[in-house]
XYZ file of C-alpha atoms in Angstrom:
342
model
C 8.321 -20.127 32.241
C 8.800 -23.498 31.039
C 11.962 -24.156 29.156
C 12.154 -28.356 28.676
C 12.540 -29.480 25.410
C 8.899 -30.973 25.058
C 5.540 -29.632 25.540
C 4.658 -30.488 29.118
C 1.241 -32.513 29.770
C 2.575 -35.157 26.734
C 4.752 -37.052 28.920
C 4.015 -39.743 31.332
C 0.545 -40.086 29.322
C -0.761 -42.662 27.427
C -1.967 -42.193 23.587
C -5.658 -42.044 23.352
C -8.106 -43.961 21.707
C -9.200 -41.933 19.071
C -5.865 -40.361 18.357
C -4.107 -44.247 17.574
C -7.475 -44.857 15.669
C -7.066 -41.675 13.636
C -3.077 -43.133 13.193
C -4.983 -46.511 11.913
C -7.262 -44.581 9.744
C -3.754 -42.687 8.381
C -1.867 -46.244 7.965
C -5.476 -47.796 6.402
C -5.307 -45.527 3.158
C -1.894 -45.920 2.588
C -2.369 -49.360 2.411
C -4.923 -48.678 -0.092
C -2.805 -46.686 -2.425
C -0.233 -49.008 -2.334
C -2.288 -51.877 -3.383
C -4.570 -49.998 -5.765
C -2.763 -46.853 -6.893
C -5.161 -45.623 -9.183
C -7.403 -44.900 -5.839
C -4.598 -42.192 -5.643
C -6.779 -39.988 -8.260
C -10.549 -41.263 -6.088
C -9.410 -40.347 -2.590
C -6.956 -37.012 -2.568
C -8.029 -33.703 -3.747
C -7.941 -33.543 -7.566
C -9.670 -30.222 -8.588
C -10.352 -30.946 -11.733
C -12.069 -34.345 -10.624
C -13.891 -32.762 -7.325
C -16.783 -32.703 -9.502
C -18.481 -35.311 -9.435
C -15.915 -37.008 -6.947
C -16.861 -33.910 -4.207
C -16.160 -36.967 -1.724
C -12.442 -35.774 -2.095
C -12.772 -32.741 0.013
C -13.521 -34.861 2.975
C -11.118 -38.022 2.474
C -8.284 -35.699 0.924
C -7.153 -34.674 4.426
C -7.065 -38.564 5.984
C -5.625 -40.094 3.184
C -1.216 -40.254 3.357
C 0.147 -41.965 0.046
C 3.846 -41.100 1.171
C 5.714 -42.942 3.286
C 6.967 -40.168 5.226
C 4.242 -37.786 5.219
C 2.570 -41.210 6.836
C 5.637 -41.357 9.427
C 5.415 -37.782 9.667
C 1.349 -37.467 10.828
C 0.533 -40.761 12.879
C 3.505 -39.048 14.723
C 1.658 -35.739 15.192
C -1.437 -37.016 15.474
C -0.446 -39.707 18.591
C 1.433 -36.551 20.519
C -0.462 -33.759 20.066
C -3.855 -36.409 20.876
C -2.541 -37.051 23.826
C -1.261 -33.149 24.415
C -4.818 -31.860 23.816
C -8.014 -34.131 23.715
C -7.451 -34.655 27.909
C -7.836 -30.834 27.694
C -10.381 -29.939 24.852
C -12.271 -33.822 25.410
C -12.674 -36.176 22.839
C -15.665 -34.295 21.106
C -14.160 -31.049 20.709
C -11.017 -32.686 19.346
C -12.658 -34.196 16.620
C -14.890 -30.776 15.780
C -11.410 -29.482 16.041
C -9.633 -32.265 13.377
C -12.850 -32.300 11.093
C -13.413 -28.189 10.791
C -9.665 -27.606 10.277
C -9.326 -30.670 7.502
C -12.641 -29.376 5.544
C -11.579 -25.621 5.935
C -7.551 -27.001 4.270
C -9.505 -28.968 1.551
C -12.205 -26.181 0.653
C -9.831 -23.852 0.465
C -7.325 -25.449 -1.345
C -9.762 -26.788 -3.977
C -11.316 -22.894 -4.499
C -6.705 -21.832 -4.977
C -6.340 -23.808 -7.247
C -9.114 -23.415 -9.521
C -8.165 -19.788 -9.257
C -4.301 -20.029 -9.972
C -5.127 -22.270 -12.979
C -7.155 -18.831 -14.585
C -4.981 -17.378 -13.764
C -1.530 -18.964 -15.328
C -3.773 -21.729 -16.952
C -1.262 -24.393 -15.659
C -2.731 -27.526 -15.766
C -0.903 -29.305 -13.540
C -2.685 -27.079 -10.526
C -5.781 -28.637 -11.618
C -4.309 -32.634 -12.352
C -1.878 -32.858 -9.395
C -2.932 -35.114 -6.459
C -3.249 -32.992 -3.022
C -3.565 -35.038 0.508
C -2.478 -35.681 3.843
C -2.698 -34.645 7.212
C -0.228 -31.969 7.360
C -3.213 -29.393 6.686
C -5.011 -30.691 10.454
C -0.970 -30.701 12.043
C -0.256 -27.097 11.701
C -3.893 -26.516 13.095
C -1.859 -28.590 16.019
C 0.197 -25.805 16.733
C -2.495 -23.143 16.713
C -3.589 -24.675 19.573
C 0.023 -25.236 21.085
C -0.318 -21.613 20.831
C -2.927 -20.973 22.317
C -2.581 -23.208 25.359
C 0.999 -23.011 26.334
C 2.071 -19.214 24.177
C 4.675 -18.786 27.055
C 6.337 -22.526 26.747
C 10.195 -22.385 25.604
C 10.928 -24.976 22.904
C 14.876 -25.401 23.587
C 16.947 -27.476 19.915
C 20.348 -28.183 21.498
C 20.428 -25.071 23.389
C 20.915 -22.953 19.498
C 18.118 -22.283 18.844
C 15.080 -21.342 21.364
C 11.923 -20.433 20.272
C 8.565 -19.732 22.027
C 5.730 -22.166 21.572
C 3.362 -18.927 20.568
C 5.842 -18.240 17.499
C 5.188 -22.629 15.957
C 2.640 -21.800 13.177
C 4.038 -18.616 12.023
C 7.790 -20.313 12.210
C 6.431 -23.666 10.279
C 4.499 -20.888 7.507
C 7.650 -19.481 7.131
C 9.493 -21.827 6.160
C 7.084 -23.560 4.027
C 6.543 -20.658 2.358
C 10.404 -20.043 1.257
C 10.771 -24.096 0.714
C 8.584 -23.498 -1.908
C 10.788 -21.178 -4.134
C 13.206 -24.361 -4.133
C 11.023 -27.369 -4.219
C 9.180 -29.093 -7.128
C 4.971 -28.689 -6.532
C 4.352 -26.894 -4.119
C 0.712 -26.951 -4.689
C 0.686 -30.453 -3.107
C 1.801 -28.499 0.402
C 1.788 -25.273 1.081
C -2.145 -24.735 0.865
C -2.622 -27.044 3.418
C -0.383 -25.931 5.872
C -1.482 -22.034 4.885
C -4.994 -23.026 5.396
C -4.836 -25.427 7.906
C -3.111 -22.577 10.413
C -5.675 -20.131 9.365
C -9.052 -22.137 9.481
C -8.022 -24.244 12.994
C -7.413 -20.310 14.304
C -10.956 -19.180 12.998
C -12.631 -22.254 14.816
C -10.271 -21.802 17.883
C -11.281 -18.046 17.868
C -14.706 -18.392 17.010
C -16.419 -21.402 17.386
C -14.668 -23.712 19.721
C -17.763 -24.419 22.532
C -16.752 -24.195 26.478
C -19.510 -26.033 27.544
C -18.488 -24.839 31.266
C -18.668 -21.143 30.988
C -21.984 -21.122 28.217
C -20.036 -19.441 25.013
C -17.853 -19.917 21.843
C -14.490 -19.141 21.061
C -11.058 -17.285 22.578
C -11.603 -13.419 22.335
C -8.167 -12.816 24.322
C -5.542 -10.322 23.157
C -3.499 -12.850 23.085
C -5.053 -15.056 20.527
C -5.614 -12.160 18.099
C -4.412 -13.271 14.201
C -2.376 -9.943 14.469
C -0.141 -12.290 17.159
C 0.899 -14.335 14.597
C 3.008 -11.382 13.201
C 5.709 -9.128 14.901
C 4.302 -6.412 16.586
C 5.944 -3.870 13.658
C 3.412 -5.128 10.962
C 0.254 -5.017 13.348
C -0.854 -1.537 12.342
C -1.505 -3.337 9.425
C -2.965 -6.607 9.663
C -4.873 -5.636 12.046
C -7.530 -3.841 10.180
C -6.895 -6.861 7.469
C -7.743 -9.444 10.136
C -11.170 -7.638 10.898
C -12.069 -7.606 7.432
C -11.553 -11.453 6.917
C -13.421 -12.359 10.411
C -15.740 -10.668 9.161
C -16.608 -12.585 5.786
C -15.759 -15.842 7.548
C -18.039 -15.370 10.761
C -20.305 -12.386 10.219
C -21.158 -11.238 13.738
C -18.550 -13.109 15.971
C -16.029 -11.443 14.015
C -17.439 -7.535 14.971
C -15.140 -5.107 15.715
C -16.821 -3.694 19.514
C -16.027 -0.065 20.827
C -12.526 -0.171 18.728
C -11.350 -3.218 20.783
C -10.250 -6.199 18.924
C -12.631 -8.783 17.252
C -14.627 -9.796 20.216
C -17.795 -12.338 20.561
C -21.363 -10.641 20.796
C -24.622 -11.369 21.678
C -27.031 -8.825 21.957
C -24.723 -5.614 21.596
C -22.498 -6.981 24.682
C -19.347 -8.840 25.177
C -20.141 -12.678 25.945
C -18.553 -13.762 29.186
C -14.620 -14.262 28.891
C -13.992 -11.147 26.691
C -13.273 -8.321 28.984
C -9.494 -8.564 30.157
C -10.370 -7.377 33.093
C -13.126 -10.096 33.404
C -10.057 -12.452 32.939
C -7.532 -10.766 35.410
C -9.981 -10.805 38.245
C -10.661 -14.875 36.967
C -7.179 -15.571 37.360
C -6.294 -14.245 40.658
C -9.284 -16.139 42.178
C -7.712 -18.911 40.768
C -4.765 -18.177 42.186
C -5.630 -18.407 45.457
C -7.898 -21.342 44.627
C -5.223 -23.223 43.591
C -2.880 -21.928 46.262
C -5.643 -23.181 49.109
C -5.594 -26.288 47.394
C -2.243 -27.301 47.324
C -1.975 -26.132 50.723
C -4.680 -28.213 52.323
C -3.732 -31.461 49.946
C 0.182 -30.873 51.303
C -1.119 -31.643 55.197
C -3.696 -34.314 54.274
C -0.503 -36.498 52.941
C 1.535 -35.490 55.499
C -1.436 -37.225 57.962
C -1.128 -40.469 55.575
C 1.831 -40.382 54.259
C 1.311 -40.417 50.938
C 1.317 -38.237 47.712
C -1.372 -36.586 45.514
C -0.832 -36.980 42.179
C -2.815 -34.398 41.067
C -1.779 -31.524 43.552
C 2.209 -32.188 44.946
C 3.311 -32.873 41.673
C 2.424 -29.144 40.655
C 4.257 -27.523 44.292
C 7.899 -29.614 43.283
C 7.622 -30.177 39.401
C 7.657 -26.976 37.283
C 6.542 -28.859 33.916
C 4.030 -30.823 35.744
C 0.353 -30.230 35.262
C -2.430 -29.510 37.906
C -5.263 -31.612 37.137
C -8.055 -29.633 38.149
C -12.297 -30.115 37.234
C -13.273 -28.299 33.953
C -14.852 -25.443 35.327
C -11.799 -24.223 37.714
C -10.034 -24.747 34.462
C -11.867 -22.033 32.696
C -11.379 -20.177 35.743
C -8.244 -19.857 36.682
C -6.280 -19.534 33.648
C -2.613 -19.312 34.846
C -1.234 -19.514 38.753
C 0.943 -16.448 39.922
C 3.320 -19.176 40.373
C 3.466 -19.474 36.645
C 1.987 -23.330 37.060
C -0.296 -24.204 33.961
C -3.507 -25.674 35.311
C -5.234 -28.534 33.046
C -9.010 -29.886 32.928
C -8.718 -33.816 32.959
C -10.994 -35.265 30.189
C -14.672 -36.434 30.959
């Protein structure tokens, strides 16, 4: 298991064009907000004005009107862009951001209206809410999916596995909401960004090489966001919520965790035994590839960056084809594999 303080794969790679473009959009929105302050009411989510200004359901997720929010969002999109885009490809990266952002703003709008009718507080309707932090929370869910066992050390004092990052963020935000003013401006975006990104990755993200959608593994079930002691309570609730959000995609199959079905049969990748066999085949093929590359390098006196790094550096990634990536998962030596961008 990796133990460095930064996620592997994000080191030594340049920022992607797409992430730099998103950063430019965030900067442009901030400049507009400072030059023309009245635009905040039109570009941010203001539930009391969303009808007829429905476009703010789209613009609010990419509009930063505070300096701190801008800095955090730019750093986040650049970092996670170079970490996730090479794995998913640009198209899936854009789809993930678009789905998470829109899901976040829609749910925040509905929540604000509901709370207004319950409490009668008008600030719930007219407080501008905007920012990229919903998507940033979603990026942590993606890290949980791809690097669940990666351990992050903070000065050897705080040690946290990547699979707990989304839960830790939500917990901190919920606790902070009791001590800070206007929690409505950040709590819903963080919570719904986390849940919306999980829905997309769990049920909708397309894996074209394997011809199926989503991630039906038990390791990515909704209950894994919570301590095991509460799993028996969370699982039934998660199944009901999944059915409401995703219909048949979240059906419980033969008493197992929600899986994807097609004609009453699990789709490829949803069977744990099949996943284990794929990992074993992948491990053997990966070892053969490394052995062949090592012999080749001895003959030419050079080193192959896509294979030798995986042997010599425990934090390095093996760059394989996307089909191999879907098959292999994780080698027996614990090295992660990642597909290059197309």
